PDB file of C-alpha atoms in Angstrom:
ATOM      1  CA  GLY A   1     -14.408 -13.164  -7.273  1.00  0.00           C
ATOM      2  CA  ALA A   2     -13.758 -12.971  -2.885  1.00  0.00           C
ATOM      3  CA  GLY A   3     -10.921 -10.760  -3.357  1.00  0.00           C
ATOM      4  CA  VAL A   4      -8.570  -9.342  -5.990  1.00  0.00           C
ATOM      5  CA  SER A   5      -6.419 -11.301  -8.120  1.00  0.00           C
ATOM      6  CA  GLN A   6      -3.416 -10.715  -9.497  1.00  0.00           C
ATOM      7  CA  SER A   7      -1.709 -12.462 -12.653  1.00  0.00           C
ATOM      8  CA  PRO A   8       0.963 -13.387 -12.900  1.00  0.00           C
ATOM      9  CA  SER A   9       1.863 -13.674  -9.647  1.00  0.00           C
ATOM     10  CA  ASN A  10       5.608 -13.799 -11.082  1.00  0.00           C
ATOM     11  CA  LYS A  11       7.222 -12.799 -13.665  1.00  0.00           C
ATOM     12  CA  VAL A  12      10.924 -12.725 -15.333  1.00  0.00           C
ATOM     13  CA  THR A  13      11.709 -10.717 -18.481  1.00  0.00           C
ATOM     14  CA  GLU A  14      14.739  -9.717 -20.174  1.00  0.00           C
ATOM     15  CA  LYS A  15      15.585  -6.178 -20.228  1.00  0.00           C
ATOM     16  CA  GLY A  16      14.018  -4.279 -23.258  1.00  0.00           C
ATOM     17  CA  LYS A  17      11.125  -6.647 -23.656  1.00  0.00           C
ATOM     18  CA  ASP A  18       7.678  -5.450 -23.398  1.00  0.00           C
ATOM     19  CA  VAL A  19       5.189  -7.067 -20.026  1.00  0.00           C
ATOM     20  CA  GLU A  20       1.779  -6.847 -18.941  1.00  0.00           C
ATOM     21  CA  LEU A  21       0.216  -7.237 -15.992  1.00  0.00           C
ATOM     22  CA  ARG A  22      -3.624  -8.302 -14.946  1.00  0.00           C
ATOM     23  CA  CYS A  23      -5.494  -6.826 -11.808  1.00  0.00           C
ATOM     24  CA  ASP A  24      -9.160  -8.810 -11.485  1.00  0.00           C
ATOM     25  CA  PRO A  25     -10.765  -7.034  -9.078  1.00  0.00           C
ATOM     26  CA  ILE A  26     -13.439  -7.607  -6.067  1.00  0.00           C
ATOM     27  CA  SER A  27     -16.448  -7.554  -8.384  1.00  0.00           C
ATOM     28  CA  GLY A  28     -18.759  -4.450  -7.952  1.00  0.00           C
ATOM     29  CA  HIS A  29     -15.864  -1.934  -6.531  1.00  0.00           C
ATOM     30  CA  THR A  30     -15.853   1.116  -9.029  1.00  0.00           C
ATOM     31  CA  ALA A  31     -12.184   2.499  -7.945  1.00  0.00           C
ATOM     32  CA  LEU A  32      -8.799   0.135  -8.924  1.00  0.00           C
ATOM     33  CA  TYR A  33      -5.234   1.365  -7.774  1.00  0.00           C
ATOM     34  CA  TRP A  34      -2.056   0.749  -9.336  1.00  0.00           C
ATOM     35  CA  TYR A  35       1.360   0.186  -6.542  1.00  0.00           C
ATOM     36  CA  ARG A  36       4.913  -0.181  -6.995  1.00  0.00           C
ATOM     37  CA  GLN A  37       6.667  -1.920  -4.176  1.00  0.00           C
ATOM     38  CA  ARG A  38      10.542  -1.677  -4.266  1.00  0.00           C
ATOM     39  CA  LEU A  39      12.572  -3.956  -2.333  1.00  0.00           C
ATOM     40  CA  GLY A  40      12.987  -1.654   1.096  1.00  0.00           C
ATOM     41  CA  GLN A  41      10.515   1.102  -0.249  1.00  0.00           C
ATOM     42  CA  GLY A  42       7.255   2.040   0.808  1.00  0.00           C
ATOM     43  CA  LEU A  43       4.419   1.341  -1.658  1.00  0.00           C
ATOM     44  CA  GLU A  44       4.381   4.173  -4.291  1.00  0.00           C
ATOM     45  CA  PHE A  45       0.844   5.354  -6.068  1.00  0.00           C
ATOM     46  CA  LEU A  46       1.161   4.508 -10.136  1.00  0.00           C
ATOM     47  CA  ILE A  47      -2.718   5.346 -11.166  1.00  0.00           C
ATOM     48  CA  TYR A  48      -6.187   5.421 -10.410  1.00  0.00           C
ATOM     49  CA  PHE A  49      -9.135   4.352 -11.899  1.00  0.00           C
ATOM     50  CA  GLN A  50     -12.736   5.631 -10.868  1.00  0.00           C
ATOM     51  CA  GLY A  51     -15.137   3.289 -14.040  1.00  0.00           C
ATOM     52  CA  ASN A  52     -13.350   2.889 -16.667  1.00  0.00           C
ATOM     53  CA  SER A  53     -11.633   6.728 -16.482  1.00  0.00           C
ATOM     54  CA  ALA A  54      -8.121   7.271 -14.932  1.00  0.00           C
ATOM     55  CA  PRO A  55      -8.440  10.882 -12.999  1.00  0.00           C
ATOM     56  CA  ASP A  56      -5.548  10.592 -11.689  1.00  0.00           C
ATOM     57  CA  LYS A  57      -2.206   8.894 -13.830  1.00  0.00           C
ATOM     58  CA  SER A  58       0.705  11.493 -11.786  1.00  0.00           C
ATOM     59  CA  GLY A  59       2.495   8.564 -10.565  1.00  0.00           C
ATOM     60  CA  LEU A  60       3.445   6.378 -13.932  1.00  0.00           C
ATOM     61  CA  PRO A  61       7.408   6.756 -14.288  1.00  0.00           C
ATOM     62  CA  SER A  62       7.520   7.040 -17.178  1.00  0.00           C
ATOM     63  CA  ASP A  63       5.821   6.976 -20.445  1.00  0.00           C
ATOM     64  CA  ARG A  64       7.187   3.707 -20.225  1.00  0.00           C
ATOM     65  CA  PHE A  65       4.392   2.746 -18.293  1.00  0.00           C
ATOM     66  CA  SER A  66       0.370   2.662 -19.501  1.00  0.00           C
ATOM     67  CA  ALA A  67      -2.239   1.023 -18.067  1.00  0.00           C
ATOM     68  CA  GLU A  68      -6.315   0.660 -19.076  1.00  0.00           C
ATOM     69  CA  ARG A  69      -9.534  -0.736 -17.853  1.00  0.00           C
ATOM     70  CA  THR A  70     -12.185  -1.985 -19.793  1.00  0.00           C
ATOM     71  CA  GLY A  71     -15.581  -3.024 -18.365  1.00  0.00           C
ATOM     72  CA  GLU A  72     -14.909  -1.123 -15.114  1.00  0.00           C
ATOM     73  CA  SER A  73     -13.391  -4.248 -14.267  1.00  0.00           C
ATOM     74  CA  VAL A  74     -10.020  -6.295 -15.487  1.00  0.00           C
ATOM     75  CA  SER A  75      -7.241  -3.517 -15.562  1.00  0.00           C
ATOM     76  CA  THR A  76      -3.636  -4.290 -17.438  1.00  0.00           C
ATOM     77  CA  LEU A  77      -0.750  -2.481 -16.225  1.00  0.00           C
ATOM     78  CA  THR A  78       1.994  -2.166 -19.138  1.00  0.00           C
ATOM     79  CA  ILE A  79       5.663  -1.642 -19.204  1.00  0.00           C
ATOM     80  CA  GLN A  80       7.291  -1.230 -22.533  1.00  0.00           C
ATOM     81  CA  ARG A  81      10.956  -1.740 -23.114  1.00  0.00           C
ATOM     82  CA  THR A  82      11.370  -3.317 -19.534  1.00  0.00           C
ATOM     83  CA  GLN A  83      14.437  -1.728 -17.203  1.00  0.00           C
ATOM     84  CA  GLN A  84      15.934  -3.269 -14.272  1.00  0.00           C
ATOM     85  CA  GLU A  85      14.943  -0.247 -12.529  1.00  0.00           C
ATOM     86  CA  ASP A  86      11.071  -1.648 -13.097  1.00  0.00           C
ATOM     87  CA  SER A  87      12.063  -4.838 -11.470  1.00  0.00           C
ATOM     88  CA  ALA A  88       9.172  -4.430  -8.030  1.00  0.00           C
ATOM     89  CA  VAL A  89       6.260  -5.683  -7.082  1.00  0.00           C
ATOM     90  CA  TYR A  90       3.051  -4.031  -8.486  1.00  0.00           C
ATOM     91  CA  LEU A  91       0.265  -4.439  -6.397  1.00  0.00           C
ATOM     92  CA  CYS A  92      -3.430  -3.733  -6.984  1.00  0.00           C
ATOM     93  CA  ALA A  93      -6.096  -2.386  -4.707  1.00  0.00           C
ATOM     94  CA  SER A  94      -9.512  -2.212  -5.478  1.00  0.00           C
ATOM     95  CA  SER A  95     -12.488  -0.455  -3.316  1.00  0.00           C
ATOM     96  CA  LEU A  96     -16.008   0.759  -3.699  1.00  0.00           C
ATOM     97  CA  GLY A  97     -14.678   4.455  -4.313  1.00  0.00           C
ATOM     98  CA  GLY A  98     -16.779   7.203  -2.999  1.00  0.00           C
ATOM     99  CA  ALA A  99     -15.412   9.718  -0.070  1.00  0.00           C
ATOM    100  CA  GLY A 100     -14.852   8.281   3.336  1.00  0.00           C
ATOM    101  CA  ASN A 101     -14.823   4.899   1.743  1.00  0.00           C
ATOM    102  CA  LEU A 102     -11.169   3.272   3.045  1.00  0.00           C
ATOM    103  CA  GLY A 103     -11.833  -0.290   2.378  1.00  0.00           C
ATOM    104  CA  TYR A 104      -9.120  -0.504  -0.175  1.00  0.00           C
ATOM    105  CA  THR A 105      -8.450  -4.264  -0.658  1.00  0.00           C
ATOM    106  CA  PHE A 106      -5.096  -5.613  -2.345  1.00  0.00           C
ATOM    107  CA  GLY A 107      -4.064  -8.315  -4.259  1.00  0.00           C
ATOM    108  CA  SER A 108      -1.080 -10.164  -3.697  1.00  0.00           C
ATOM    109  CA  GLY A 109       1.072  -8.706  -6.120  1.00  0.00           C
ATOM    110  CA  THR A 110       3.233  -9.334  -9.375  1.00  0.00           C
ATOM    111  CA  ARG A 111       6.955 -10.016  -8.637  1.00  0.00           C
ATOM    112  CA  LEU A 112       8.729  -8.838 -11.686  1.00  0.00           C
ATOM    113  CA  THR A 113      12.387  -9.103 -11.959  1.00  0.00           C
ATOM    114  CA  VAL A 114      13.806  -7.329 -15.606  1.00  0.00           C
ATOM    115  CA  VAL A 115      17.500  -9.375 -16.025  1.00  0.00           C
TER     116      VAL A 115
ATOM    117  CA  GLN B   1      12.789  14.415   2.259  1.00  0.00           C
ATOM    118  CA  LYS B   2      10.125  12.214   2.112  1.00  0.00           C
ATOM    119  CA  GLU B   3       5.944  13.480   2.729  1.00  0.00           C
ATOM    120  CA  VAL B   4       6.054  10.139   5.220  1.00  0.00           C
ATOM    121  CA  GLU B   5       8.669   8.709   7.483  1.00  0.00           C
ATOM    122  CA  GLN B   6       8.357   5.525   9.081  1.00  0.00           C
ATOM    123  CA  ASP B   7      11.643   3.659  10.702  1.00  0.00           C
ATOM    124  CA  PRO B   8      12.289   0.686   8.682  1.00  0.00           C
ATOM    125  CA  GLY B   9      12.940  -1.673  11.720  1.00  0.00           C
ATOM    126  CA  PRO B  10      13.352  -4.370  12.693  1.00  0.00           C
ATOM    127  CA  LEU B  11      11.739  -4.587  16.092  1.00  0.00           C
ATOM    128  CA  SER B  12      12.017  -7.381  18.044  1.00  0.00           C
ATOM    129  CA  VAL B  13       9.875  -7.815  20.834  1.00  0.00           C
ATOM    130  CA  PRO B  14       8.791 -10.540  23.485  1.00  0.00           C
ATOM    131  CA  GLU B  15       5.404 -12.529  23.452  1.00  0.00           C
ATOM    132  CA  GLY B  16       2.616 -10.212  25.181  1.00  0.00           C
ATOM    133  CA  ALA B  17       4.644  -7.184  25.242  1.00  0.00           C
ATOM    134  CA  ILE B  18       3.385  -3.670  24.562  1.00  0.00           C
ATOM    135  CA  VAL B  19       4.344  -2.684  20.458  1.00  0.00           C
ATOM    136  CA  SER B  20       4.855   1.009  19.742  1.00  0.00           C
ATOM    137  CA  LEU B  21       4.858   1.840  15.834  1.00  0.00           C
ATOM    138  CA  ASN B  22       4.942   5.262  14.687  1.00  0.00           C
ATOM    139  CA  CYS B  23       5.160   7.791  11.353  1.00  0.00           C
ATOM    140  CA  THR B  24       5.733  11.197  11.084  1.00  0.00           C
ATOM    141  CA  TYR B  25       4.334  13.412   8.221  1.00  0.00           C
ATOM    142  CA  SER B  26       4.805  16.758   6.501  1.00  0.00           C
ATOM    143  CA  ASN B  27       1.498  16.964   4.568  1.00  0.00           C
ATOM    144  CA  SER B  28      -0.858  19.340   6.653  1.00  0.00           C
ATOM    145  CA  ALA B  29      -3.364  18.515   4.426  1.00  0.00           C
ATOM    146  CA  PHE B  30      -3.804  15.030   5.267  1.00  0.00           C
ATOM    147  CA  GLN B  31      -7.176  14.543   6.651  1.00  0.00           C
ATOM    148  CA  TYR B  32      -7.367  10.747   6.577  1.00  0.00           C
ATOM    149  CA  PHE B  33      -4.348   7.681   8.782  1.00  0.00           C
ATOM    150  CA  MET B  34      -4.241   4.081   8.067  1.00  0.00           C
ATOM    151  CA  TRP B  35      -2.446   0.981   9.048  1.00  0.00           C
ATOM    152  CA  TYR B  36      -1.690  -1.684   7.146  1.00  0.00           C
ATOM    153  CA  ARG B  37      -0.436  -5.047   8.073  1.00  0.00           C
ATOM    154  CA  GLN B  38       1.440  -6.822   5.296  1.00  0.00           C
ATOM    155  CA  TYR B  39       2.374 -10.574   5.567  1.00  0.00           C
ATOM    156  CA  SER B  40       5.230 -11.821   3.636  1.00  0.00           C
ATOM    157  CA  ARG B  41       4.704 -12.200  -0.037  1.00  0.00           C
ATOM    158  CA  LYS B  42       1.380 -10.887   0.025  1.00  0.00           C
ATOM    159  CA  GLY B  43      -0.525  -7.253  -0.111  1.00  0.00           C
ATOM    160  CA  PRO B  44      -1.306  -5.134   2.299  1.00  0.00           C
ATOM    161  CA  GLU B  45      -4.558  -5.312   4.281  1.00  0.00           C
ATOM    162  CA  LEU B  46      -6.237  -2.524   6.308  1.00  0.00           C
ATOM    163  CA  LEU B  47      -5.957  -2.618  10.114  1.00  0.00           C
ATOM    164  CA  MET B  48      -7.592   0.324  10.686  1.00  0.00           C
ATOM    165  CA  TYR B  49      -8.071   3.974  10.047  1.00  0.00           C
ATOM    166  CA  THR B  50      -8.996   6.944  11.164  1.00  0.00           C
ATOM    167  CA  TYR B  51     -10.060  10.202  10.327  1.00  0.00           C
ATOM    168  CA  SER B  52      -8.134  12.967  11.564  1.00  0.00           C
ATOM    169  CA  SER B  53      -7.115  13.803  15.636  1.00  0.00           C
ATOM    170  CA  GLY B  54      -7.752  11.518  17.935  1.00  0.00           C
ATOM    171  CA  ASN B  55      -7.718   7.527  18.792  1.00  0.00           C
ATOM    172  CA  LYS B  56      -9.215   4.556  17.559  1.00  0.00           C
ATOM    173  CA  GLU B  57      -9.136   1.232  18.979  1.00  0.00           C
ATOM    174  CA  ASP B  58     -10.200  -2.022  17.653  1.00  0.00           C
ATOM    175  CA  GLY B  59      -9.490  -5.063  20.146  1.00  0.00           C
ATOM    176  CA  ARG B  60      -5.114  -5.311  20.958  1.00  0.00           C
ATOM    177  CA  PHE B  61      -4.809  -2.299  18.479  1.00  0.00           C
ATOM    178  CA  THR B  62      -5.366   1.131  19.294  1.00  0.00           C
ATOM    179  CA  ALA B  63      -4.422   3.876  16.395  1.00  0.00           C
ATOM    180  CA  GLN B  64      -3.927   7.487  17.299  1.00  0.00           C
ATOM    181  CA  VAL B  65      -3.559  10.734  15.423  1.00  0.00           C
ATOM    182  CA  ASP B  66      -2.292  13.807  16.723  1.00  0.00           C
ATOM    183  CA  LYS B  67      -2.589  16.051  13.358  1.00  0.00           C
ATOM    184  CA  SER B  68      -0.589  19.268  15.765  1.00  0.00           C
ATOM    185  CA  SER B  69       2.398  17.248  15.883  1.00  0.00           C
ATOM    186  CA  LYS B  70       2.035  15.541  12.553  1.00  0.00           C
ATOM    187  CA  TYR B  71       2.837  12.034  13.884  1.00  0.00           C
ATOM    188  CA  ILE B  72       0.354   8.906  14.301  1.00  0.00           C
ATOM    189  CA  SER B  73       0.920   5.499  16.152  1.00  0.00           C
ATOM    190  CA  LEU B  74      -0.110   2.560  15.879  1.00  0.00           C
ATOM    191  CA  PHE B  75       0.419   0.339  19.722  1.00  0.00           C
ATOM    192  CA  ILE B  76      -0.252  -3.421  19.535  1.00  0.00           C
ATOM    193  CA  ARG B  77      -0.757  -4.935  23.136  1.00  0.00           C
ATOM    194  CA  ASP B  78      -0.642  -8.611  24.636  1.00  0.00           C
ATOM    195  CA  SER B  79       1.538  -8.792  21.317  1.00  0.00           C
ATOM    196  CA  GLN B  80       1.624 -12.676  19.295  1.00  0.00           C
ATOM    197  CA  PRO B  81       3.606 -14.112  17.228  1.00  0.00           C
ATOM    198  CA  SER B  82       0.856 -13.670  14.735  1.00  0.00           C
ATOM    199  CA  ASP B  83       1.627 -10.278  14.492  1.00  0.00           C
ATOM    200  CA  SER B  84       4.957 -10.939  13.273  1.00  0.00           C
ATOM    201  CA  ALA B  85       4.387  -8.587   9.771  1.00  0.00           C
ATOM    202  CA  THR B  86       5.724  -5.373   8.192  1.00  0.00           C
ATOM    203  CA  TYR B  87       3.649  -2.557   9.574  1.00  0.00           C
ATOM    204  CA  LEU B  88       2.495   0.302   7.052  1.00  0.00           C
ATOM    205  CA  CYS B  89       1.079   3.598   7.730  1.00  0.00           C
ATOM    206  CA  ALA B  90      -0.651   5.258   5.157  1.00  0.00           C
ATOM    207  CA  MET B  91      -2.663   8.819   4.736  1.00  0.00           C
ATOM    208  CA  SER B  92      -4.458  10.629   2.440  1.00  0.00           C
ATOM    209  CA  ILE B  93      -5.946  13.680   1.958  1.00  0.00           C
ATOM    210  CA  THR B  94      -9.704  12.839   1.099  1.00  0.00           C
ATOM    211  CA  GLY B  95     -11.332   9.567   1.737  1.00  0.00           C
ATOM    212  CA  GLY B  96     -11.599   7.069  -0.918  1.00  0.00           C
ATOM    213  CA  GLY B  97     -10.713   8.236  -4.821  1.00  0.00           C
ATOM    214  CA  ASN B  98      -7.951   9.132  -4.122  1.00  0.00           C
ATOM    215  CA  LYS B  99      -4.523   8.128  -3.450  1.00  0.00           C
ATOM    216  CA  LEU B 100      -3.110   7.035  -0.495  1.00  0.00           C
ATOM    217  CA  THR B 101       0.698   7.945   0.465  1.00  0.00           C
ATOM    218  CA  PHE B 102       2.419   5.064   2.584  1.00  0.00           C
ATOM    219  CA  GLY B 103       5.571   5.283   5.049  1.00  0.00           C
ATOM    220  CA  THR B 104       7.607   2.726   4.286  1.00  0.00           C
ATOM    221  CA  GLY B 105       7.114   0.164   6.694  1.00  0.00           C
ATOM    222  CA  THR B 106       7.817  -1.443   9.658  1.00  0.00           C
ATOM    223  CA  GLN B 107       8.938  -5.087   9.927  1.00  0.00           C
ATOM    224  CA  LEU B 108       7.859  -6.514  13.456  1.00  0.00           C
ATOM    225  CA  LYS B 109       9.321  -9.350  14.827  1.00  0.00           C
ATOM    226  CA  VAL B 110       7.053 -10.871  18.076  1.00  0.00           C
ATOM    227  CA  GLU B 111       9.370 -13.696  19.171  1.00  0.00           C
ATOM    228  CA  LEU B 112       8.309 -16.646  21.688  1.00  0.00           C
TER     229      LEU B 112
END
């Protein structure tokens, strides 16, 4: 597609339930990133994929968070046993990757509300 | 202390004003510096990036980096109401293939 697509755009879930967030990157972009944006705060890095592997997952806040990428394309971010502090906008970005390439393109995000 | 500090604003200016947005940082390993613009309920979009110290100009936008002071700026000339958005600075140790560290963003409103 022309841009990074994220679904759902909004998700309301009950505390304790699992959620899956999806990201479709720009075709041909080998690098994919997940960030979290809490209200009034900057973007927090969660995880980076190069191809299907994740060389940097240092930002995942707890073992309730996991992510995978298949076919060097779609990625899913899974949050298990959601807590109220997980409420945030989850943003996905993709890029061509490689040193010096700063052309990150972000999706519009998934707004997650845990009630 | 956060690695990147940015005044959240809000900053309100009249149309046509020159806007100055700034960030300070603590990690001297940062080499790539970026400015993103984020409209409400949208993802951030890259405005400009610079490598190391110096200035870069693109239309009405000028980015400055002073690594000795660990201080970066974005200037917007002849500001327009369409510039109303949140501006986020971001930094990276290596370009591409590495995480970005963001400031909290400055909310800008340009009034008619």
